[in-house]
N, CA, C and O atoms as a DFTB+ gen file, in Angstrom:
552 C
 N C O
     1  1      89.499      41.790      68.682
     2  2      88.787      40.930      68.890
     3  2      88.128      41.241      70.509
     4  3      88.984      41.344      71.387
     5  1      87.064      41.352      70.822
     6  2      86.716      41.184      72.589
     7  2      86.514      40.018      72.912
     8  3      85.908      39.175      72.251
     9  1      87.154      39.856      74.254
    10  2      87.417      38.711      74.958
    11  2      86.302      39.049      76.239
    12  3      86.536      40.246      76.405
    13  1      85.234      38.693      77.233
    14  2      84.357      38.880      77.894
    15  2      83.427      37.939      78.519
    16  3      82.779      37.179      77.798
    17  1      83.325      37.922      79.528
    18  2      82.600      37.172      80.370
    19  2      81.642      36.495      79.913
    20  3      80.998      37.132      79.079
    21  1      81.220      35.334      80.128
    22  2      79.706      34.882      79.940
    23  2      78.661      35.638      80.929
    24  3      77.625      36.138      80.491
    25  1      79.011      35.676      82.256
    26  2      78.477      36.599      83.599
    27  2      78.051      38.035      82.736
    28  3      76.932      38.547      82.709
    29  1      79.193      38.481      82.100
    30  2      78.481      40.369      81.621
    31  2      77.939      39.709      80.072
    32  3      77.194      40.613      79.695
    33  1      77.910      38.769      79.114
    34  2      76.697      38.445      77.784
    35  2      75.473      38.606      78.444
    36  3      74.585      39.394      78.122
    37  1      75.468      37.575      79.676
    38  2      73.950      37.035      80.168
    39  2      73.649      38.450      81.022
    40  3      72.447      38.636      81.206
    41  1      74.252      39.146      81.397
    42  2      73.693      40.263      81.788
    43  2      73.090      41.518      81.030
    44  3      72.148      42.290      81.212
    45  1      74.050      41.352      80.133
    46  2      73.446      42.245      78.535
    47  2      71.999      41.876      77.747
    48  3      71.205      42.634      77.190
    49  1      71.966      40.214      77.947
    50  2      71.038      39.818      77.132
    51  2      70.086      39.724      78.468
    52  3      68.981      39.407      78.027
    53  1      70.027      39.810      79.445
    54  2      69.015      40.108      80.594
    55  2      68.271      41.432      80.155
    56  3      67.052      41.464      79.988
    57  1      69.261      42.730      79.949
    58  2      68.682      44.170      79.964
    59  2      68.013      44.085      79.292
    60  3      66.823      44.290      79.530
    61  1      68.723      43.552      77.495
    62  2      67.877      43.540      76.629
    63  2      66.711      42.958      76.712
    64  3      65.893      43.458      75.939
    65  1      66.222      41.892      77.496
    66  2      65.077      41.181      77.597
    67  2      64.154      42.159      78.289
    68  3      63.052      42.559      77.914
    69  1      64.922      42.494      79.511
    70  2      63.895      43.287      80.426
    71  2      63.038      44.590      79.682
    72  3      61.870      44.895      79.924
    73  1      63.769      45.122      78.916
    74  2      63.823      46.273      77.957
    75  2      62.931      46.219      77.237
    76  3      62.318      47.233      76.905
    77  1      62.615      44.967      76.792
    78  2      61.668      44.646      75.308
    79  2      60.474      45.054      75.534
    80  3      59.960      44.702      76.596
    81  1      59.848      45.746      74.776
    82  2      60.208      46.078      73.428
    83  2      61.256      46.730      72.848
    84  3      61.819      46.621      71.759
    85  1      61.490      47.867      74.401
    86  2      62.080      48.926      73.716
    87  2      63.418      48.634      73.364
    88  3      63.671      47.536      73.858
    89  1      64.572      49.149      72.649
    90  2      66.138      49.101      72.847
    91  2      66.466      49.302      73.958
    92  3      66.067      50.328      74.510
    93  1      67.377      48.299      74.704
    94  2      68.363      48.722      76.144
    95  2      69.665      48.676      75.802
    96  3      70.240      47.832      75.115
    97  1      70.142      49.757      76.389
    98  2      71.409      50.181      76.345
    99  2      72.499      50.476      77.489
   100  3      72.084      50.611      78.641
   101  1      73.579      50.560      77.280
   102  2      74.807      50.489      78.680
   103  2      76.121      50.455      78.165
   104  3      76.469      50.317      76.992
   105  1      76.769      50.589      79.117
   106  2      78.433      50.299      78.700
   107  2      78.819      49.484      79.981
   108  3      78.205      49.421      81.045
   109  1      80.278      48.728      79.523
   110  2      80.768      47.715      80.381
   111  2      82.314      48.524      80.461
   112  3      83.172      48.547      79.579
   113  1      82.354      49.149      81.774
   114  2      83.582      50.018      81.971
   115  2      84.806      48.872      81.970
   116  3      84.553      47.685      82.175
   117  1      86.231      49.389      81.702
   118  2      87.407      48.641      82.220
   119  2      88.541      49.349      82.681
   120  3      88.582      50.522      82.311
   121  1      89.416      48.975      83.347
   122  2      90.265      50.012      83.655
   123  2      91.094      50.399      82.278
   124  3      91.331      49.653      81.329
   125  1      91.413      51.595      82.426
   126  2      92.326      52.236      81.544
   127  2      93.277      51.758      80.915
   128  3      94.276      51.440      81.560
   129  1      93.252      51.554      79.402
   130  2      94.201      51.165      78.336
   131  2      94.181      49.423      78.902
   132  3      95.237      48.871      78.593
   133  1      93.385      48.672      79.508
   134  2      93.457      47.460      79.406
   135  2      92.407      46.338      78.125
   136  3      92.742      45.220      77.734
   137  1      91.399      46.951      77.811
   138  2      90.419      46.349      76.807
   139  2      89.854      45.202      77.348
   140  3      89.650      44.139      76.761
   141  1      89.572      45.530      78.707
   142  2      89.052      44.288      79.576
   143  2      87.965      44.681      79.922
   144  3      88.055      45.652      80.672
   145  1      86.758      44.299      79.673
   146  2      85.556      44.739      80.447
   147  2      85.072      44.156      81.903
   148  3      84.864      42.956      82.084
   149  1      84.967      44.850      82.604
   150  2      84.581      44.587      83.607
   151  2      83.330      44.773      84.768
   152  3      82.785      43.961      85.516
   153  1      83.123      46.432      84.519
   154  2      81.959      46.469      85.680
   155  2      81.047      47.177      84.664
   156  3      81.273      48.196      84.012
   157  1      79.639      46.154      84.700
   158  2      78.446      46.186      83.959
   159  2      77.666      47.719      84.581
   160  3      77.757      48.122      85.741
   161  1      77.078      48.240      83.708
   162  2      76.873      49.835      83.767
   163  2      75.248      49.950      83.109
   164  3      75.150      50.459      81.992
   165  1      73.840      49.419      83.895
   166  2      72.854      49.633      82.229
   167  2      72.666      51.156      82.638
   168  3      72.875      51.890      83.604
   169  1      72.135      51.212      81.309
   170  2      71.493      53.072      81.587
   171  2      70.693      52.985      80.673
   172  3      70.648      52.030      79.898
   173  1      69.738      54.261      80.632
   174  2      68.174      54.615      80.573
   175  2      68.327      54.577      78.839
   176  3      69.322      55.152      78.398
   177  1      67.283      53.855      77.731
   178  2      67.327      54.674      77.115
   179  2      66.087      55.693      77.029
   180  3      64.887      55.539      77.253
   181  1      67.017      57.029      76.527
   182  2      66.357      58.175      76.942
   183  2      64.950      58.259      75.669
   184  3      63.903      58.905      75.701
   185  1      65.409      57.471      74.808
   186  2      63.957      57.601      73.498
   187  2      62.890      56.917      74.011
   188  3      61.718      57.240      73.817
   189  1      63.342      55.765      74.811
   190  2      62.254      54.781      75.236
   191  2      61.393      54.225      73.630
   192  3      60.246      54.239      73.185
   193  1      62.680      53.796      73.203
   194  2      62.082      53.483      71.422
   195  2      62.419      51.795      71.213
   196  3      63.198      51.051      71.809
   197  1      61.541      51.579      70.182
   198  2      61.780      49.925      70.076
   199  2      62.868      50.079      68.425
   200  3      63.251      49.277      67.573
   201  1      62.962      50.992      68.565
   202  2      64.017      51.294      67.112
   203  2      64.923      52.227      67.089
   204  3      65.468      52.442      66.006
   205  1      65.272      52.924      68.126
   206  2      66.529      53.674      68.755
   207  2      66.866      53.906      69.751
   208  3      66.026      53.782      70.643
   209  1      68.080      54.302      70.078
   210  2      68.477      54.414      71.493
   211  2      69.273      55.723      71.730
   212  3      70.065      56.021      70.836
   213  1      69.180      56.572      72.827
   214  2      70.486      57.425      73.283
   215  2      70.314      57.603      74.660
   216  3      69.218      57.714      75.210
   217  1      71.251      57.625      75.134
   218  2      71.977      57.834      76.126
   219  2      71.208      59.253      77.132
   220  3      71.164      60.319      76.518
   221  1      70.750      59.261      78.304
   222  2      70.228      60.379      78.735
   223  2      71.457      61.122      78.978
   224  3      72.449      60.646      79.530
   225  1      71.355      62.193      78.585
   226  2      72.648      63.234      78.445
   227  2      73.489      63.421      79.816
   228  3      74.706      63.603      79.845
   229  1      72.370      63.325      81.312
   230  2      73.022      63.835      82.546
   231  2      73.759      62.115      83.030
   232  3      74.924      61.937      83.383
   233  1      72.758      61.117      82.912
   234  2      72.938      60.039      83.365
   235  2      74.411      60.004      82.415
   236  3      75.403      60.290      83.085
   237  1      74.709      59.658      80.791
   238  2      75.955      59.747      80.528
   239  2      77.035      60.603      81.013
   240  3      78.141      60.129      81.275
   241  1      76.753      61.888      81.148
   242  2      77.323      62.605      82.174
   243  2      78.063      62.166      83.401
   244  3      79.268      62.363      83.558
   245  1      77.155      61.461      84.406
   246  2      77.727      61.486      85.246
   247  2      78.293      59.617      85.359
   248  3      79.258      59.422      86.098
   249  1      77.793      58.607      84.774
   250  2      78.781      58.077      84.439
   251  2      80.202      57.785      83.298
   252  3      80.997      56.887      83.022
   253  1      79.982      58.741      83.027
   254  2      81.642      58.880      82.320
   255  2      82.402      59.505      83.477
   256  3      83.503      59.044      83.778
   257  1      81.781      60.719      84.268
   258  2      82.587      60.809      85.178
   259  2      82.665      60.229      85.863
   260  3      83.713      60.561      86.417
   261  1      82.135      59.180      86.523
   262  2      82.546      57.853      87.814
   263  2      83.579      57.169      87.014
   264  3      84.526      56.789      87.702
   265  1      83.709      56.770      85.111
   266  2      84.613      56.548      85.446
   267  2      85.993      56.951      85.402
   268  3      87.033      56.378      85.728
   269  1      85.665      58.410      84.773
   270  2      86.924      59.186      84.827
   271  2      87.425      58.559      86.377
   272  3      87.918      57.482      86.712
   273  1      87.083      59.644      87.032
   274  2      87.564      58.900      88.544
   275  2      87.564      57.347      89.030
   276  3      88.184      56.634      89.820
   277  1      86.794      57.274      88.348
   278  2      87.737      55.347      88.894
   279  2      88.988      54.895      88.234
   280  3      89.542      53.887      88.673
   281  1      89.585      55.658      87.034
   282  2      90.374      55.722      86.229
   283  2      89.962      54.163      84.747
   284  3      90.867      53.449      84.313
   285  1      88.843      54.061      84.406
   286  2      88.437      53.235      83.866
   287  2      87.925      54.173      82.275
   288  3      88.273      55.293      81.903
   289  1      87.214      53.406      81.775
   290  2      87.125      54.111      80.369
   291  2      85.646      52.696      79.802
   292  3      85.344      51.635      80.348
   293  1      85.089      53.354      78.569
   294  2      83.905      52.260      78.408
   295  2      84.504      51.243      77.304
   296  3      84.303      51.398      76.100
   297  1      85.186      50.293      77.795
   298  2      85.145      49.091      76.781
   299  2      84.718      48.274      76.214
   300  3      85.369      47.412      75.624
   301  1      82.746      48.422      76.300
   302  2      81.979      47.735      75.695
   303  2      81.143      49.026      75.987
   304  3      81.185      49.713      77.007
   305  1      80.271      49.229      74.717
   306  2      79.094      50.182      74.749
   307  2      78.026      48.837      74.259
   308  3      78.263      47.772      73.688
   309  1      76.990      49.351      74.690
   310  2      76.440      47.511      73.775
   311  2      74.507      48.391      73.748
   312  3      74.196      49.282      74.538
   313  1      74.017      48.101      73.198
   314  2      72.606      48.036      73.125
   315  2      71.342      47.214      72.132
   316  3      71.828      46.929      71.037
   317  1      70.400      46.934      72.210
   318  2      70.319      46.046      71.612
   319  2      69.201      46.606      70.382
   320  3      69.015      47.814      70.237
   321  1      68.552      45.668      69.602
   322  2      68.064      45.690      68.365
   323  2      66.739      44.607      68.659
   324  3      67.072      43.423      68.613
   325  1      65.564      44.822      68.898
   326  2      64.061      44.361      68.664
   327  2      63.748      43.742      68.323
   328  3      63.127      42.814      68.841
   329  1      64.123      44.000      66.816
   330  2      63.567      43.374      65.546
   331  2      64.236      43.070      63.945
   332  3      63.744      42.822      62.844
   333  1      65.429      43.214      64.410
   334  2      66.316      43.255      63.406
   335  2      67.742      42.692      63.764
   336  3      68.212      42.784      64.898
   337  1      68.060      42.402      63.242
   338  2      70.013      41.637      63.519
   339  2      70.869      42.409      64.087
   340  3      70.750      43.626      63.942
   341  1      71.640      42.011      64.653
   342  2      72.996      42.532      65.501
   343  2      73.903      43.210      64.536
   344  3      75.072      42.892      64.317
   345  1      73.222      44.200      63.973
   346  2      74.138      44.813      63.397
   347  2      73.976      46.490      62.979
   348  3      72.989      46.899      62.367
   349  1      74.944      47.251      63.348
   350  2      74.949      48.796      63.216
   351  2      74.347      49.292      62.092
   352  3      74.802      49.251      60.949
   353  1      73.004      49.898      62.560
   354  2      72.475      50.751      61.902
   355  2      72.994      52.438      61.141
   356  3      74.147      52.711      61.473
   357  1      72.471      53.294      60.418
   358  2      73.585      54.226      60.095
   359  2      73.739      55.125      61.240
   360  3      74.777      55.770      61.385
   361  1      72.434      55.228      62.335
   362  2      71.864      55.699      63.411
   363  2      72.924      55.520      64.432
   364  3      73.360      56.466      65.088
   365  1      73.264      54.503      64.539
   366  2      74.458      53.880      65.586
   367  2      75.693      53.997      65.023
   368  3      76.560      53.925      65.894
   369  1      76.113      54.141      63.973
   370  2      77.411      54.732      63.329
   371  2      77.729      56.190      63.447
   372  3      78.776      56.830      63.544
   373  1      76.504      56.478      63.407
   374  2      76.936      58.246      63.654
   375  2      76.797      58.737      64.794
   376  3      77.115      59.899      65.047
   377  1      75.995      57.424      66.178
   378  2      76.836      58.236      67.603
   379  2      77.917      57.637      67.454
   380  3      78.529      58.220      68.350
   381  1      78.791      56.796      66.955
   382  2      79.766      56.191      67.763
   383  2      81.173      56.719      67.615
   384  3      82.058      56.684      66.760
   385  1      80.953      57.337      69.101
   386  2      82.021      58.051      69.317
   387  2      82.880      57.895      70.000
   388  3      83.388      58.911      70.474
   389  1      83.378      56.721      70.328
   390  2      84.410      56.169      70.988
   391  2      85.198      55.222      70.100
   392  3      84.941      54.018      70.107
   393  1      85.897      55.601      69.541
   394  2      87.060      54.700      68.518
   395  2      87.670      53.683      69.439
   396  3      87.797      52.683      68.733
   397  1      88.054      53.449      70.481
   398  2      88.130      52.431      71.410
   399  2      87.431      51.125      71.693
   400  3      88.065      50.072      71.761
   401  1      86.189      51.188      71.849
   402  2      85.064      50.848      72.473
   403  2      84.629      49.589      71.494
   404  3      84.945      49.846      70.332
   405  1      84.214      48.746      71.587
   406  2      83.775      47.477      71.191
   407  2      82.039      47.871      71.436
   408  3      81.438      48.130      72.479
   409  1      81.527      47.782      69.928
   410  2      80.241      48.158      70.093
   411  2      79.331      46.799      69.636
   412  3      79.301      46.315      68.505
   413  1      78.540      46.281      70.929
   414  2      78.391      45.040      70.875
   415  2      76.607      45.377      70.780
   416  3      75.944      46.151      71.471
   417  1      76.294      44.728      69.971
   418  2      74.525      44.545      69.533
   419  2      74.496      43.566      70.577
   420  3      75.321      43.089      71.355
   421  1      72.872      43.376      70.259
   422  2      72.455      41.844      70.991
   423  2      70.875      42.138      70.786
   424  3      70.173      42.899      71.451
   425  1      70.491      41.293      69.638
   426  2      69.248      41.205      69.161
   427  2      68.285      39.881      69.883
   428  3      68.501      38.695      70.131
   429  1      67.220      40.751      70.036
   430  2      66.046      40.163      70.404
   431  2      65.232      39.678      69.929
   432  3      64.297      39.244      70.602
   433  1      65.282      39.528      68.192
   434  2      64.039      39.737      67.319
   435  2      63.241      37.875      67.312
   436  3      63.694      36.744      67.137
   437  1      61.866      38.471      67.612
   438  2      61.312      37.160      67.465
   439  2      61.555      35.860      67.163
   440  3      61.284      34.894      67.876
   441  1      62.290      35.848      65.636
   442  2      62.477      34.439      65.401
   443  2      63.536      33.706      66.252
   444  3      63.645      32.532      66.606
   445  1      64.202      34.703      66.434
   446  2      65.417      33.972      67.739
   447  2      64.651      32.755      68.742
   448  3      65.087      31.631      68.987
   449  1      63.295      33.420      69.252
   450  2      62.523      32.650      70.322
   451  2      64.031      32.395      71.522
   452  3      65.126      32.774      71.108
   453  1      63.972      31.999      72.403
   454  2      64.884      32.520      73.697
   455  2      65.875      32.840      73.567
   456  3      66.486      33.464      74.435
   457  1      66.414      32.477      72.310
   458  2      68.111      32.874      71.818
   459  2      68.083      33.901      72.058
   460  3      67.083      34.465      72.501
   461  1      69.451      34.583      71.779
   462  2      69.789      36.258      71.596
   463  2      70.962      36.166      70.524
   464  3      71.723      35.200      70.509
   465  1      71.083      37.401      69.478
   466  2      72.136      37.101      69.030
   467  2      73.243      38.335      69.298
   468  3      73.101      39.544      69.116
   469  1      74.166      37.732      69.698
   470  2      75.192      38.637      70.467
   471  2      76.282      38.777      69.506
   472  3      76.766      37.712      69.122
   473  1      76.825      39.963      68.983
   474  2      78.243      40.542      67.925
   475  2      78.561      42.170      68.385
   476  3      77.876      43.053      68.901
   477  1      80.007      42.068      67.900
   478  2      80.715      42.521      67.832
   479  2      81.393      43.534      67.137
   480  3      82.169      43.043      66.317
   481  1      81.397      44.649      67.149
   482  2      82.125      45.714      65.632
   483  2      82.884      46.611      66.865
   484  3      82.777      46.745      68.084
   485  1      83.855      47.223      65.576
   486  2      84.510      48.264      66.019
   487  2      83.966      49.535      64.535
   488  3      83.653      49.375      63.355
   489  1      84.084      50.592      65.345
   490  2      83.256      51.809      64.907
   491  2      84.171      52.992      64.431
   492  3      84.489      53.848      65.256
   493  1      84.489      53.052      63.481
   494  2      85.675      54.175      63.618
   495  2      85.720      55.159      62.461
   496  3      86.268      54.735      61.443
   497  1      85.264      56.341      62.436
   498  2      85.095      57.431      61.334
   499  2      84.061      56.878      60.250
   500  3      84.115      57.137      59.048
   501  1      83.197      56.146      60.820
   502  2      82.086      55.494      59.943
   503  2      82.627      54.170      59.204
   504  3      82.085      53.717      58.196
   505  1      83.512      53.726      59.687
   506  2      83.854      52.314      59.092
   507  2      83.469      51.491      60.096
   508  3      84.082      51.640      61.153
   509  1      82.661      50.700      60.060
   510  2      82.260      49.330      60.725
   511  2      82.853      48.049      60.166
   512  3      82.650      47.481      59.092
   513  1      83.785      47.697      61.376
   514  2      84.193      45.968      61.340
   515  2      83.750      45.462      62.358
   516  3      83.880      45.873      63.511
   517  1      82.965      44.138      61.821
   518  2      82.337      43.304      62.840
   519  2      83.842      42.680      63.638
   520  3      84.932      42.887      63.104
   521  1      83.733      41.940      64.905
   522  2      85.312      41.244      64.967
   523  2      84.696      40.140      66.016
   524  3      83.668      40.171      66.693
   525  1      85.809      39.077      65.872
   526  2      85.468      37.798      67.002
   527  2      85.310      38.233      68.221
   528  3      85.891      39.260      68.571
   529  1      84.340      37.399      69.255
   530  2      83.765      37.735      70.077
   531  2      84.446      35.844      70.945
   532  3      84.261      34.717      70.485
   533  1      85.360      36.334      72.523
   534  2      85.772      35.348      72.803
   535  2      84.743      35.536      74.214
   536  3      84.635      36.490      74.984
   537  1      84.092      34.271      74.188
   538  2      83.238      34.593      75.593
   539  2      83.893      33.324      76.465
   540  3      84.094      32.181      76.053
   541  1      84.164      33.869      77.793
   542  2      85.114      33.129      79.104
   543  2      84.312      32.548      79.846
   544  3      83.226      33.128      79.829
   545  1      84.334      31.350      80.734
   546  2      83.324      31.096      81.513
   547  2      83.519      31.845      82.938
   548  3      84.526      32.507      83.186
   549  1      82.738      31.717      83.602
   550  2      82.404      33.093      84.724
   551  2      82.979      32.681      85.672
   552  3      83.006      33.339      86.712
């Protein structure tokens, strides 16, 4: 189960809307071993694509090094889907390399209007498991 603040959910949705029609992506870091998302880190989609995302390798190196220096880990790895439901694609699964992370997808597809769909998954060894999301007041 992912427990996350409304403020962090709002930031992911805002990032997804700001980068629309391209997919947005980023990380929410937390203290190592805590499973608590705390620090929002929006990142650049190096692909600048409405159907695919990839972290810029240099930015990812810098962010992961910074997390390491701060005794943090990527608690949430998020990205948006701009025209499909918030469910991991085959590509998303192939890129899921953090077995302890919550993979959060934010859908901003047109039929949702002003709403956004936010769902969380664990992806380990190619197996997708959807998990409950508890949103705490900010």
